[in-house]
Amino acid sequence: MDMWDNLDAAEQSGELFRDRLSQTEGFNFTKWFDGVSRYVKPAVLAVAVASGATGCANMAQQALGKQHTPYQSMVAEAQELDAMPKSELRNIIEGRTHTNLFDHLERKTITELASQISQSPGMAVNLGGELALENPFVPGQLIQVSENDDWSANMTIAFEGGFGLANAIQTPFYESPHALNGNNNEGAVSSFTDPSKPSFIVLPDKMSVKWPSMMQDKEESVAFTLFHEAAHPHTLQEVALHLDQGDDTNKIKAHHNTYKILNENHADVTAAVAVFKEYDLTPEDFIRKLNDLKGYFDMTTEASGMNGSPNENFGPGMYRSQKAIDVLIEITERDPEFLKSMEYEEIPLLAFDVVRQAGYHHNAAELILDKRMESISAELANRDQSKENAFVGTLERTFPENKNLAQSINDLRQAQSDLVSRVTVEAYTSNLAANIMFKDQDLPHRSINEAMAATKKNPVDGFDVPTLIESHVAEVLKRTEPEKLFEHLESLQTKLSRVLQVMPDRETIQEARLDALADIRQELIELNLDARAADKSSVVATGSAEGDESIADKMIQKYGIDTSELPDRLELASQHSSPAL
Amino acid sequence: MSIDAQLSNHARQTEKVRGAWAKALQARTLKSLEQLRSMAAMNLPSERRRQMENLIETAQTYSVFIEDLMGLEQGGSIEKVGKMLDQINTHCNLIDRAYHQSQNI
């Protein structure tokens, strides 16, 4: 929205306010409003406020009863997520966009903020107002960070986050750092369908070092806390979505407590890996710190009576938080650089598998990694597809008649769809191989669902992949004998390998995709040139000092698509690099 | 702490908070009034001048409304007027954005 739009909206909301005042019948608000008694305290307002008021104690009671121990709030959240159709949840996650609500605030990265706080006496937070924190796990997302007694910020949280007054009144009395996820806050279920709702982190007056071996590294400790909080808004829905796809789901539903533990563990594991990467710790130092992290309060949930096979070890009593740490240590011992080499975006995805598989199934690093790495690229391919779909959707709406553009858009869609099919089937095949190799009966349900969904949406020539998978899984689920199970998995693996041979390989697809994007970029440049030539006084011709190429790049980048590889792809592009002005 | 103690503790805090809340909203509203005045002083198209006057008047009304709310001695809930406060807050955000945009023209 430009300046005038904002002013128009403010004017409209002013009119609404007047309406609301004048429509409050029986209280004579209109008279009050008209300024007759502008500076006289209106008794009528006092009546309006007092009558039907719940009273403060009541409000607090409601708040306490409804949501306000962190545990109760987690339970409510888990129930709310459970009740939601998973397809809807997936749509929300895929369609998630970020508002520029916090664009006007000063931007900080986690390390900048951690450095600032750790250097202030007594680790006082002293933000001096709201900040926009860049969420390293969600590119493009800004999280508002504020102090708990910052009333101006609390108001934004209450209103923009949709949390309501009662919640914001609670906020100043939380003494620990916490994250509030506007995408999912109890008492504002409607916000769930509004993926653009912002997220918030609220900090206490001062921070403390909670991870003991970090006494000497206050900045790392503060950064750990901030990474932990930044992981929450990213993952609540994702966690809920994944929980519905494994065989441990029903157990988790019965024990919402576990949901909280899982969430906190997930944020801890994500934060630990992020600190390792960000501060370039030595593997030895990281392992030493991880061993200390086992004593961290979220990590001490330990099973009381382990017995039987891993498949029987479900439920809160069987969940072992510390196993996640063991897995991180094992990964680092095997490959000291592996965790550091992950993109920030990928860390929460790996962390989720670590806490779930290690915690419930007590799986070791080898198994988790084997199953995981392929799935990460599948998830990222899905995310790229959503971004590009948003982009070409806008293009189609804006230039419905442009034939060149329509052709390139088709090419891009085809390439994306090929890529998503390919990587999800690869991920599933590789997960199957891990199951077979380690004789692991914990089927990769999530991977199965993804492969089916992707190949349904993006069919493979000559193969009905979804039916193939479906019939095999049905067969597998009927059998209880392990040997039969693995026989079936092997036969499915063989068939899927054949499917993969038919599909175009990744390089070919990637080439096609980049070519299509480069064609689109070129067409955007042409459109800009045409507009400039058609009307010398138009905004295009006079409004911007930028070249046509950088305008085209900006349009593409706005959708989060990387344009760095595009300019070299078309010789045509270079002919227009210095357009006549 | 017992639930009763928590509740009465809460009631006290909520009472205190209500004041802090209203003060913060008042500060925001006054800030938006300043921003509007500063924008009004710019070289505006004539149809926008009227709008600016209108907005300034609205902001003053908001300010008076909050002032009155703060003066209430009854321990009434501000939830009753929550939507109205919400609108005031939205107004402040919109003006703040418009103000920053006007500085970048």
XYZ file of C-alpha atoms in Angstrom:
686
model
C 0.000 0.000 0.000
C 1.325 3.417 -0.794
C 1.076 6.466 1.389
C -2.308 7.538 0.009
C -3.776 4.068 0.437
C -2.695 4.103 4.059
C -4.248 7.513 4.619
C -7.469 6.436 2.889
C -7.622 3.344 5.077
C -7.048 5.465 8.197
C -9.835 7.784 7.135
C -12.170 4.870 6.607
C -11.354 3.365 9.959
C -12.056 6.774 11.516
C -15.500 6.693 9.961
C -16.083 3.209 11.324
C -15.127 4.464 14.741
C -17.650 7.275 14.520
C -20.266 4.786 13.368
C -19.569 2.526 16.275
C -19.863 5.420 18.680
C -23.097 6.657 17.177
C -24.621 3.192 16.941
C -24.189 2.532 20.626
C -27.811 3.336 21.300
C -28.993 4.584 24.612
C -25.691 5.976 25.701
C -25.875 9.210 23.839
C -22.442 8.713 22.374
C -23.188 10.794 19.334
C -23.681 13.858 21.436
C -20.473 13.150 23.249
C -18.687 12.571 20.024
C -19.884 15.780 18.441
C -17.773 17.617 20.899
C -20.545 19.230 22.890
C -18.925 17.878 25.998
C -15.584 17.128 24.484
C -13.566 17.969 27.540
C -16.068 16.891 30.118
C -15.754 13.353 31.329
C -18.802 11.587 29.903
C -20.621 9.682 32.590
C -22.348 7.664 29.885
C -19.109 6.076 28.836
C -18.461 4.936 32.368
C -21.820 3.211 32.356
C -21.138 1.581 29.028
C -17.859 0.222 30.182
C -19.016 -0.921 33.576
C -22.251 -2.508 32.461
C -21.815 -5.988 31.170
C -18.185 -5.838 32.057
C -16.700 -9.065 33.290
C -14.516 -7.312 35.827
C -10.803 -7.721 36.124
C -10.800 -10.719 38.383
C -13.124 -12.512 36.045
C -11.056 -11.664 33.088
C -8.024 -13.055 34.802
C -9.911 -16.152 35.795
C -11.051 -16.701 32.269
C -7.567 -16.208 31.093
C -6.098 -18.625 33.600
C -8.760 -21.231 33.047
C -8.650 -20.993 29.310
C -5.119 -20.838 28.225
C -2.563 -19.379 30.408
C -0.273 -21.887 31.783
C 2.129 -22.696 28.987
C 1.148 -26.333 29.354
C -2.584 -25.677 29.049
C -1.953 -23.464 26.113
C 0.050 -26.212 24.440
C -2.700 -28.731 25.085
C -5.268 -26.400 23.580
C -3.034 -25.818 20.631
C -2.437 -29.502 20.043
C -6.176 -30.155 20.184
C -6.865 -27.338 17.808
C -4.293 -28.660 15.379
C -5.622 -32.193 15.712
C -9.094 -31.051 14.833
C -7.960 -29.427 11.642
C -8.174 -31.415 8.370
C -4.608 -32.141 7.367
C -5.128 -31.080 3.790
C -6.196 -27.697 5.050
C -3.138 -27.502 7.261
C -0.922 -28.319 4.313
C -2.576 -25.600 2.231
C -1.934 -23.122 4.996
C 1.706 -24.050 5.251
C 2.223 -23.950 1.505
C 0.386 -20.699 1.120
C 2.203 -19.011 3.969
C 3.289 -15.518 3.127
C 4.790 -12.841 5.269
C 3.378 -9.395 5.758
C 5.627 -6.405 5.661
C 4.056 -5.279 8.895
C 7.428 -4.855 10.586
C 9.226 -3.282 7.657
C 9.382 0.105 9.310
C 11.157 -1.277 12.374
C 14.909 -1.445 12.704
C 16.135 -4.791 11.380
C 18.515 -7.008 13.298
C 19.911 -10.470 12.800
C 20.023 -12.903 15.694
C 23.773 -12.467 16.102
C 23.524 -8.690 16.140
C 20.874 -8.777 18.832
C 22.716 -11.460 20.821
C 25.893 -9.422 20.725
C 24.087 -6.288 21.886
C 22.361 -7.990 24.821
C 25.369 -9.996 25.951
C 27.494 -6.855 26.137
C 25.082 -4.842 28.249
C 25.641 -4.876 32.050
C 23.761 -7.723 33.730
C 22.664 -8.860 30.267
C 19.879 -6.314 30.379
C 17.755 -6.437 27.259
C 17.119 -2.670 26.850
C 15.803 -2.773 23.312
C 14.490 0.759 23.387
C 11.457 -0.201 21.317
C 10.353 -2.922 18.950
C 12.796 -4.546 16.547
C 12.297 -6.615 13.425
C 14.298 -9.814 13.791
C 15.194 -11.697 10.639
C 14.180 -15.337 11.013
C 17.079 -17.336 9.584
C 14.888 -20.442 9.288
C 12.224 -18.758 7.165
C 13.759 -16.501 4.503
C 11.870 -13.250 4.274
C 10.115 -13.578 7.614
C 10.467 -10.754 10.125
C 9.536 -11.381 13.741
C 8.741 -8.502 16.052
C 10.960 -8.616 19.134
C 10.045 -6.582 22.186
C 10.408 -6.495 25.955
C 7.631 -7.840 28.122
C 6.816 -4.466 29.678
C 6.770 -2.602 26.380
C 3.117 -1.666 26.213
C 3.217 -0.234 22.807
C 4.600 -3.539 21.503
C 2.125 -5.564 23.534
C -0.649 -3.701 21.861
C 0.636 -4.667 18.444
C 0.806 -8.267 19.634
C -2.764 -8.164 20.921
C -4.254 -6.540 17.870
C -2.105 -7.474 14.891
C -1.433 -10.967 16.174
C -5.097 -11.458 16.984
C -4.326 -12.627 20.516
C -6.892 -10.420 22.200
C -6.566 -8.193 25.182
C -6.502 -10.891 27.848
C -3.431 -12.488 26.365
C -1.542 -9.250 26.064
C -2.354 -8.389 29.646
C -0.640 -11.641 30.588
C 2.419 -10.928 28.518
C 4.290 -8.656 30.957
C 4.229 -11.331 33.634
C 5.981 -14.039 31.723
C 9.504 -13.966 32.997
C 11.028 -16.207 30.349
C 11.625 -15.377 26.726
C 8.769 -16.685 24.642
C 7.499 -16.740 21.112
C 3.944 -15.973 20.081
C 2.936 -17.327 16.745
C 0.256 -15.232 15.107
C -0.393 -18.078 12.686
C -1.640 -20.172 15.497
C -2.753 -18.678 18.732
C -5.365 -20.183 20.914
C -8.451 -18.058 21.214
C -7.926 -16.724 17.724
C -8.605 -19.763 15.647
C -9.529 -17.534 12.740
C -5.909 -16.435 12.507
C -5.100 -19.958 11.506
C -6.593 -19.446 8.108
C -4.714 -16.211 7.691
C -1.169 -17.283 6.958
C 0.061 -13.739 6.814
C -0.404 -13.270 10.564
C 2.857 -12.131 12.095
C 4.931 -13.730 14.829
C 6.432 -12.196 17.926
C 9.192 -12.846 20.417
C 8.896 -11.297 23.856
C 11.991 -10.989 26.035
C 12.250 -10.350 29.796
C 14.141 -7.354 31.280
C 17.345 -9.326 31.299
C 18.566 -12.604 29.953
C 20.297 -15.359 31.874
C 22.714 -18.054 30.836
C 20.793 -21.291 30.947
C 23.179 -23.519 29.127
C 25.904 -24.000 31.767
C 28.980 -24.443 29.588
C 28.074 -21.193 27.902
C 28.877 -19.129 31.014
C 31.960 -17.964 29.200
C 30.124 -17.394 25.951
C 27.261 -15.118 26.807
C 26.644 -14.143 23.235
C 26.294 -17.757 22.146
C 23.931 -18.346 25.037
C 21.680 -15.418 24.107
C 21.833 -16.465 20.459
C 20.806 -19.976 21.487
C 17.712 -18.557 23.195
C 16.851 -16.397 20.193
C 17.341 -19.255 17.718
C 15.162 -21.395 19.977
C 12.345 -18.850 19.912
C 12.729 -18.230 16.179
C 12.294 -21.965 15.580
C 8.843 -21.953 17.213
C 6.904 -19.780 14.784
C 8.341 -21.746 11.907
C 7.377 -25.132 13.035
C 4.196 -25.436 15.062
C 2.004 -26.282 12.105
C 4.671 -28.367 10.434
C 5.033 -30.451 13.570
C 1.294 -30.944 13.715
C 1.178 -31.935 10.087
C 3.948 -34.489 10.440
C 2.485 -35.938 13.601
C -0.472 -37.145 11.623
C 1.568 -39.260 9.302
C 3.457 -41.635 11.497
C 2.272 -44.599 13.491
C 3.032 -42.768 16.726
C 0.338 -40.201 15.988
C -2.472 -41.713 17.969
C -0.270 -42.084 20.968
C 0.739 -38.481 20.740
C -2.856 -37.388 20.451
C -3.582 -39.204 23.657
C -0.726 -37.458 25.401
C -0.680 -33.858 24.503
C 2.027 -33.346 27.034
C 4.373 -34.977 24.590
C 3.518 -32.412 22.001
C 4.935 -29.723 24.250
C 8.072 -31.720 24.969
C 8.507 -32.422 21.289
C 8.112 -28.761 20.397
C 10.604 -27.603 22.995
C 13.068 -30.329 22.071
C 12.727 -29.401 18.463
C 13.502 -25.757 19.185
C 16.511 -26.789 21.320
C 17.975 -29.063 18.662
C 17.407 -26.446 15.956
C 19.045 -23.762 18.101
C 22.024 -25.942 19.047
C 22.830 -26.703 15.407
C 22.333 -23.048 14.451
C 24.804 -21.911 17.158
C 27.301 -24.552 15.997
C 27.062 -23.176 12.471
C 26.799 -19.465 13.217
C 29.711 -19.322 15.687
C 31.744 -21.899 13.813
C 32.399 -23.938 16.975
C 34.956 -26.694 16.825
C 33.372 -30.152 16.799
C 34.960 -30.855 20.201
C 33.513 -27.677 21.691
C 30.119 -28.436 20.182
C 30.099 -31.974 21.577
C 31.135 -30.699 25.019
C 28.312 -28.187 24.946
C 25.839 -30.770 23.708
C 26.708 -32.991 26.654
C 25.855 -30.079 28.923
C 22.658 -29.435 27.029
C 21.464 -32.820 28.237
C 20.980 -31.207 31.611
C 18.960 -28.344 30.149
C 15.445 -28.504 31.528
C 13.676 -29.349 28.285
C 16.056 -32.186 27.666
C 15.686 -34.148 30.863
C 12.456 -35.945 29.981
C 13.477 -39.537 30.340
C 11.611 -42.785 29.981
C 10.913 -44.498 33.233
C 10.446 -48.060 32.046
C 11.808 -48.935 28.669
C 11.022 -52.389 27.444
C 10.083 -54.308 24.345
C 10.742 -53.196 20.818
C 10.990 -49.548 19.857
C 7.502 -49.808 18.387
C 6.091 -50.360 21.848
C 7.933 -47.474 23.367
C 5.416 -44.752 22.780
C 3.717 -42.210 24.981
C 5.145 -39.580 27.263
C 6.796 -42.144 29.515
C 8.607 -43.646 26.581
C 9.790 -40.500 24.959
C 13.481 -39.836 25.539
C 14.518 -36.271 24.855
C 18.184 -36.885 25.439
C 18.361 -39.344 22.573
C 18.169 -36.353 20.244
C 21.397 -35.026 21.714
C 23.056 -38.417 21.337
C 22.155 -38.334 17.670
C 23.619 -34.852 17.175
C 26.832 -36.006 18.864
C 26.959 -39.104 16.687
C 26.408 -37.118 13.502
C 29.200 -34.725 14.468
C 31.584 -37.551 15.289
C 30.922 -39.192 11.944
C 31.162 -36.034 9.901
C 32.332 -32.928 11.791
C 31.286 -30.589 8.974
C 27.910 -32.058 8.122
C 25.669 -30.032 10.427
C 27.547 -26.835 9.665
C 27.090 -27.348 5.963
C 23.298 -27.303 6.182
C 21.369 -24.234 5.112
C 19.526 -22.459 7.917
C 16.296 -23.321 6.141
C 17.080 -27.030 6.372
C 18.046 -27.114 10.048
C 14.489 -27.185 11.475
C 13.569 -29.967 9.047
C 16.438 -32.177 10.149
C 15.802 -31.243 13.782
C 12.241 -32.449 13.493
C 13.322 -35.898 12.374
C 16.003 -36.021 15.028
C 13.659 -35.327 17.925
C 10.895 -37.550 16.608
C 12.822 -40.554 15.422
C 15.436 -40.468 18.141
C 12.941 -39.646 20.886
C 10.316 -42.248 20.041
C 12.054 -44.905 18.053
C 15.498 -44.456 19.558
C 16.859 -44.557 16.055
C 20.518 -43.729 15.660
C 22.150 -41.059 13.539
C 22.904 -43.374 10.644
C 19.282 -44.315 10.100
C 17.964 -40.800 10.562
C 20.437 -39.308 8.135
C 19.901 -41.992 5.563
C 16.198 -41.360 5.548
C 16.456 -37.662 5.885
C 18.730 -36.140 3.332
C 16.624 -37.019 0.296
C 13.472 -35.788 1.971
C 14.986 -32.379 2.608
C 15.537 -31.772 -1.066
C 11.958 -32.926 -1.719
C 10.653 -30.404 0.763
C 12.711 -27.605 -0.660
C 11.575 -28.487 -4.198
C 7.976 -28.261 -3.006
C 8.669 -24.863 -1.506
C 10.265 -23.616 -4.736
C 7.265 -24.821 -6.659
C 4.912 -22.823 -4.429
C 7.006 -19.694 -4.889
C 7.126 -20.036 -8.641
C 3.437 -20.829 -8.849
C 2.679 -17.612 -6.992
C 4.900 -15.755 -9.431
C 3.483 -17.176 -12.659
C -0.047 -16.870 -11.280
C 0.484 -13.139 -10.975
C 1.963 -12.992 -14.479
C -1.022 -14.788 -15.964
C -3.443 -12.444 -14.269
C -1.473 -9.376 -15.308
C -0.737 -10.331 -18.916
C -3.549 -12.716 -19.912
C -3.045 -12.098 -23.645
C 0.703 -12.529 -23.877
C 1.404 -15.732 -25.886
C 5.188 -15.760 -25.396
C 4.748 -15.513 -21.671
C 2.096 -18.237 -21.640
C 4.476 -20.627 -23.409
C 7.341 -19.954 -20.969
C 4.970 -20.285 -18.027
C 3.881 -23.700 -19.309
C 7.509 -24.751 -19.659
C 8.265 -23.608 -16.128
C 5.244 -25.421 -14.690
C 6.211 -28.599 -16.500
C 9.796 -28.428 -15.233
C 8.672 -27.750 -11.673
C 6.194 -30.548 -11.767
C 8.841 -32.942 -13.133
C 11.252 -31.865 -10.423
C 8.786 -32.348 -7.583
C 7.804 -35.803 -8.871
C 11.402 -36.786 -9.288
C 12.675 -35.676 -5.883
C 9.723 -37.040 -3.918
C 9.983 -40.430 -5.611
C 13.757 -40.374 -5.055
C 13.209 -39.545 -1.397
C 10.745 -42.370 -0.965
C 12.941 -44.877 -2.773
C 15.889 -43.914 -0.645
C 13.801 -44.175 2.516
C 12.728 -47.652 1.438
C 16.353 -48.622 0.908
C 17.131 -47.473 4.455
C 14.221 -49.509 5.817
C 15.469 -52.581 4.004
C 19.117 -52.097 4.891
C 18.508 -51.566 8.598
C 15.591 -53.983 8.822
C 13.579 -51.092 10.205
C 9.815 -51.606 10.378
C 8.999 -47.957 11.017
C 7.544 -47.108 7.604
C 8.255 -43.631 6.223
C 4.596 -42.583 6.194
C 5.289 -38.992 5.511
C 7.497 -39.793 2.587
C 4.860 -42.205 1.267
C 2.167 -39.542 1.425
C 4.388 -36.992 -0.230
C 5.347 -39.296 -3.068
C 1.696 -40.209 -3.664
C 0.516 -36.620 -3.524
C 3.321 -35.376 -5.767
C 2.866 -38.056 -8.429
C -0.875 -37.551 -8.383
C -0.413 -33.839 -8.969
C 2.503 -34.254 -11.356
C 1.955 -37.574 -13.210
C 4.846 -39.585 -14.619
C 4.536 -40.643 -18.274
C 3.507 -44.261 -18.626
C 3.337 -45.122 -14.903
C 0.520 -44.858 -12.444
C 2.834 -44.271 -9.495
C 0.200 -43.405 -6.864
C -1.691 -46.656 -7.479
C 1.539 -48.623 -7.460
C 2.509 -47.207 -4.068
C -0.974 -47.463 -2.661
C -1.443 -51.119 -3.510
C 1.950 -52.003 -2.058
C 1.388 -50.130 1.146
C -1.999 -51.792 1.552
C -0.301 -55.150 1.097
C 2.449 -54.272 3.551
C 0.020 -53.158 6.223
C -1.818 -56.492 6.038
C 1.297 -58.478 6.868
C 2.756 -58.818 10.276
C 5.652 -61.122 9.428
C 8.801 -59.033 9.088
C 10.229 -61.150 6.274
C 7.122 -60.669 4.121
C 7.208 -56.988 4.881
C 10.738 -56.552 3.617
C 10.027 -58.693 0.549
C 7.291 -56.289 -0.388
C 9.408 -53.274 0.272
C 12.127 -54.671 -1.967
C 9.751 -55.356 -4.816
C 8.345 -51.841 -4.506
C 11.856 -50.429 -4.468
C 12.678 -52.245 -7.714
C 9.557 -50.908 -9.403
C 10.203 -47.371 -8.273
C 13.781 -47.550 -9.567
C 12.318 -48.367 -12.968
C 9.997 -45.375 -12.681
C 12.976 -43.186 -11.899
C 14.758 -44.380 -15.041
C 11.846 -43.190 -17.161
C 11.700 -39.784 -15.538
C 13.963 -36.977 -16.773
C 17.021 -36.614 -14.526
C 17.579 -33.694 -12.218
C 20.083 -31.872 -14.405
C 17.783 -31.957 -17.435
C 14.879 -30.683 -15.378
C 16.939 -27.961 -13.778
C 18.143 -26.805 -17.214
C 14.568 -26.651 -18.483
C 13.463 -24.764 -15.416
C 16.204 -22.154 -15.636
C 15.608 -21.737 -19.381
C 11.926 -21.101 -18.774
C 12.689 -18.581 -16.049
C 15.226 -16.849 -18.280
C 12.613 -16.653 -21.064
C 10.147 -15.104 -18.662
C 12.728 -12.615 -17.489
C 13.473 -11.701 -21.078
C 9.792 -11.205 -21.829
C 9.482 -8.928 -18.812
C 12.354 -6.849 -20.129
C 10.659 -6.621 -23.536
C 7.397 -5.588 -21.945
C 9.184 -2.856 -20.069
C 10.895 -1.611 -23.227
C 7.596 -1.608 -25.118
C 5.869 0.323 -22.379
C 8.671 2.841 -22.356
C 8.518 3.286 -26.124
C 4.727 3.479 -26.235
C 4.380 6.339 -23.817
C 7.346 8.538 -23.122
C 5.608 10.211 -20.226
C 4.508 6.967 -18.548
C 5.618 5.930 -15.091
C 7.785 3.256 -16.667
C 9.626 5.839 -18.717
C 9.959 8.528 -16.095
C 9.258 7.034 -12.724
C 12.332 4.973 -12.192
C 16.013 5.432 -12.795
C 16.428 1.676 -12.860
C 17.199 -0.279 -15.992
C 14.699 -2.684 -17.500
C 16.765 -5.668 -16.447
C 16.911 -4.777 -12.814
C 13.189 -4.085 -12.839
C 12.584 -7.550 -14.284
C 14.913 -9.084 -11.694
C 13.167 -7.296 -8.879
C 9.791 -8.554 -10.037
C 11.063 -12.111 -9.992
C 12.987 -11.768 -6.732
C 9.916 -10.423 -5.009
C 8.610 -13.978 -5.062
C 11.728 -15.315 -3.421
C 13.111 -16.799 -6.651
C 16.853 -16.716 -7.149
C 17.724 -14.827 -10.337
C 21.508 -15.070 -10.123
C 21.818 -17.789 -12.758
C 19.381 -16.283 -15.237
C 21.146 -13.459 -17.104
C 23.777 -15.733 -18.657
C 21.258 -18.166 -20.007
C 20.043 -16.202 -22.979
C 22.229 -14.489 -25.501
C 19.324 -12.227 -26.196
C 19.577 -10.809 -22.723
C 22.978 -9.261 -23.395
C 21.726 -7.384 -26.463
C 19.407 -5.418 -24.247
C 21.792 -4.815 -21.419
C 22.055 -1.108 -22.166
C 18.661 -0.086 -23.509
C 18.319 3.233 -25.261
C 16.721 5.705 -22.918
C 0.783 -19.900 44.916
C -2.849 -20.874 45.366
C -5.296 -20.134 42.573
C -7.011 -17.545 44.776
C -3.765 -15.781 45.490
C -2.874 -15.932 41.822
C -6.201 -14.443 40.927
C -6.033 -11.553 43.307
C -2.439 -10.951 42.336
C -3.678 -10.957 38.812
C -6.481 -8.554 39.507
C -4.012 -6.081 40.962
C -1.667 -6.447 38.063
C -4.436 -6.169 35.528
C -5.584 -2.948 37.149
C -2.063 -1.573 36.935
C -1.735 -2.790 33.387
C -4.890 -1.107 32.226
C -3.316 2.245 33.023
C -0.086 1.336 31.273
C -2.048 0.158 28.297
C -4.091 3.286 27.935
C -0.974 5.418 28.382
C 0.809 3.544 25.626
C -2.130 3.913 23.270
C -2.395 7.577 24.169
C 1.318 8.031 23.399
C 0.808 6.345 20.049
C -2.193 8.482 19.246
C -0.353 11.687 20.091
C 2.559 10.545 17.964
C 0.236 9.958 15.024
C -1.209 13.429 15.571
C 2.292 14.893 15.281
C 2.947 12.840 12.158
C -0.306 14.020 10.605
C 0.512 17.645 11.351
C 3.924 17.240 9.824
C 2.416 15.646 6.709
C -0.230 18.370 6.535
C 2.570 20.916 6.349
C 3.830 19.308 3.160
C 2.818 20.541 -0.254
C -0.329 18.481 -0.709
C -2.883 18.315 -3.532
C -5.998 20.224 -2.496
C -8.260 17.161 -2.172
C -5.740 15.649 0.213
C -5.659 18.708 2.441
C -9.251 18.148 3.451
C -8.503 14.534 4.226
C -5.591 15.559 6.404
C -7.782 17.942 8.406
C -10.308 15.191 8.768
C -7.663 12.765 10.010
C -6.269 15.295 12.475
C -9.719 15.783 13.916
C -10.210 12.028 14.168
C -6.893 11.619 15.967
C -7.923 14.301 18.455
C -11.161 12.449 19.047
C -9.255 9.248 19.676
C -7.069 11.018 22.164
C -10.056 12.386 24.059
C -11.686 8.968 23.999
C -8.624 7.375 25.591
C -8.295 10.185 28.099
C -11.837 9.483 29.223
C -11.204 5.801 29.401
C -8.220 6.424 31.667
C -10.314 8.615 33.927
C -12.874 5.921 34.634
C -12.827 5.004 38.264
C -15.031 1.946 37.968
C -13.052 -1.219 37.624
C -14.752 -1.878 34.320
C -13.248 -4.086 31.690
C -11.647 -2.537 28.687
C -12.689 -5.568 26.697
C -16.024 -3.875 26.137
C -14.309 -1.208 24.096
C -11.653 -3.535 22.734
C -12.766 -3.159 19.124
C -12.645 0.597 19.382
C -9.168 0.508 20.832
C -8.271 -1.833 18.035
C -9.390 0.756 15.509
C -7.362 3.453 17.188
C -4.336 1.219 17.117
C -4.890 0.447 13.441
C -5.141 4.162 12.765
C -1.771 4.708 14.484
C -0.134 1.955 12.435
C -1.520 3.278 9.163
C -0.447 6.839 9.891
C 2.972 5.625 10.974
C 3.429 3.783 7.695
C 2.117 6.697 5.648
C 4.439 9.031 7.535
C 7.489 6.899 6.806
C 6.446 6.655 3.174
C 6.063 10.435 2.971
C 9.627 10.804 4.241
C 10.916 8.673 1.388
C 9.232 10.510 -1.448
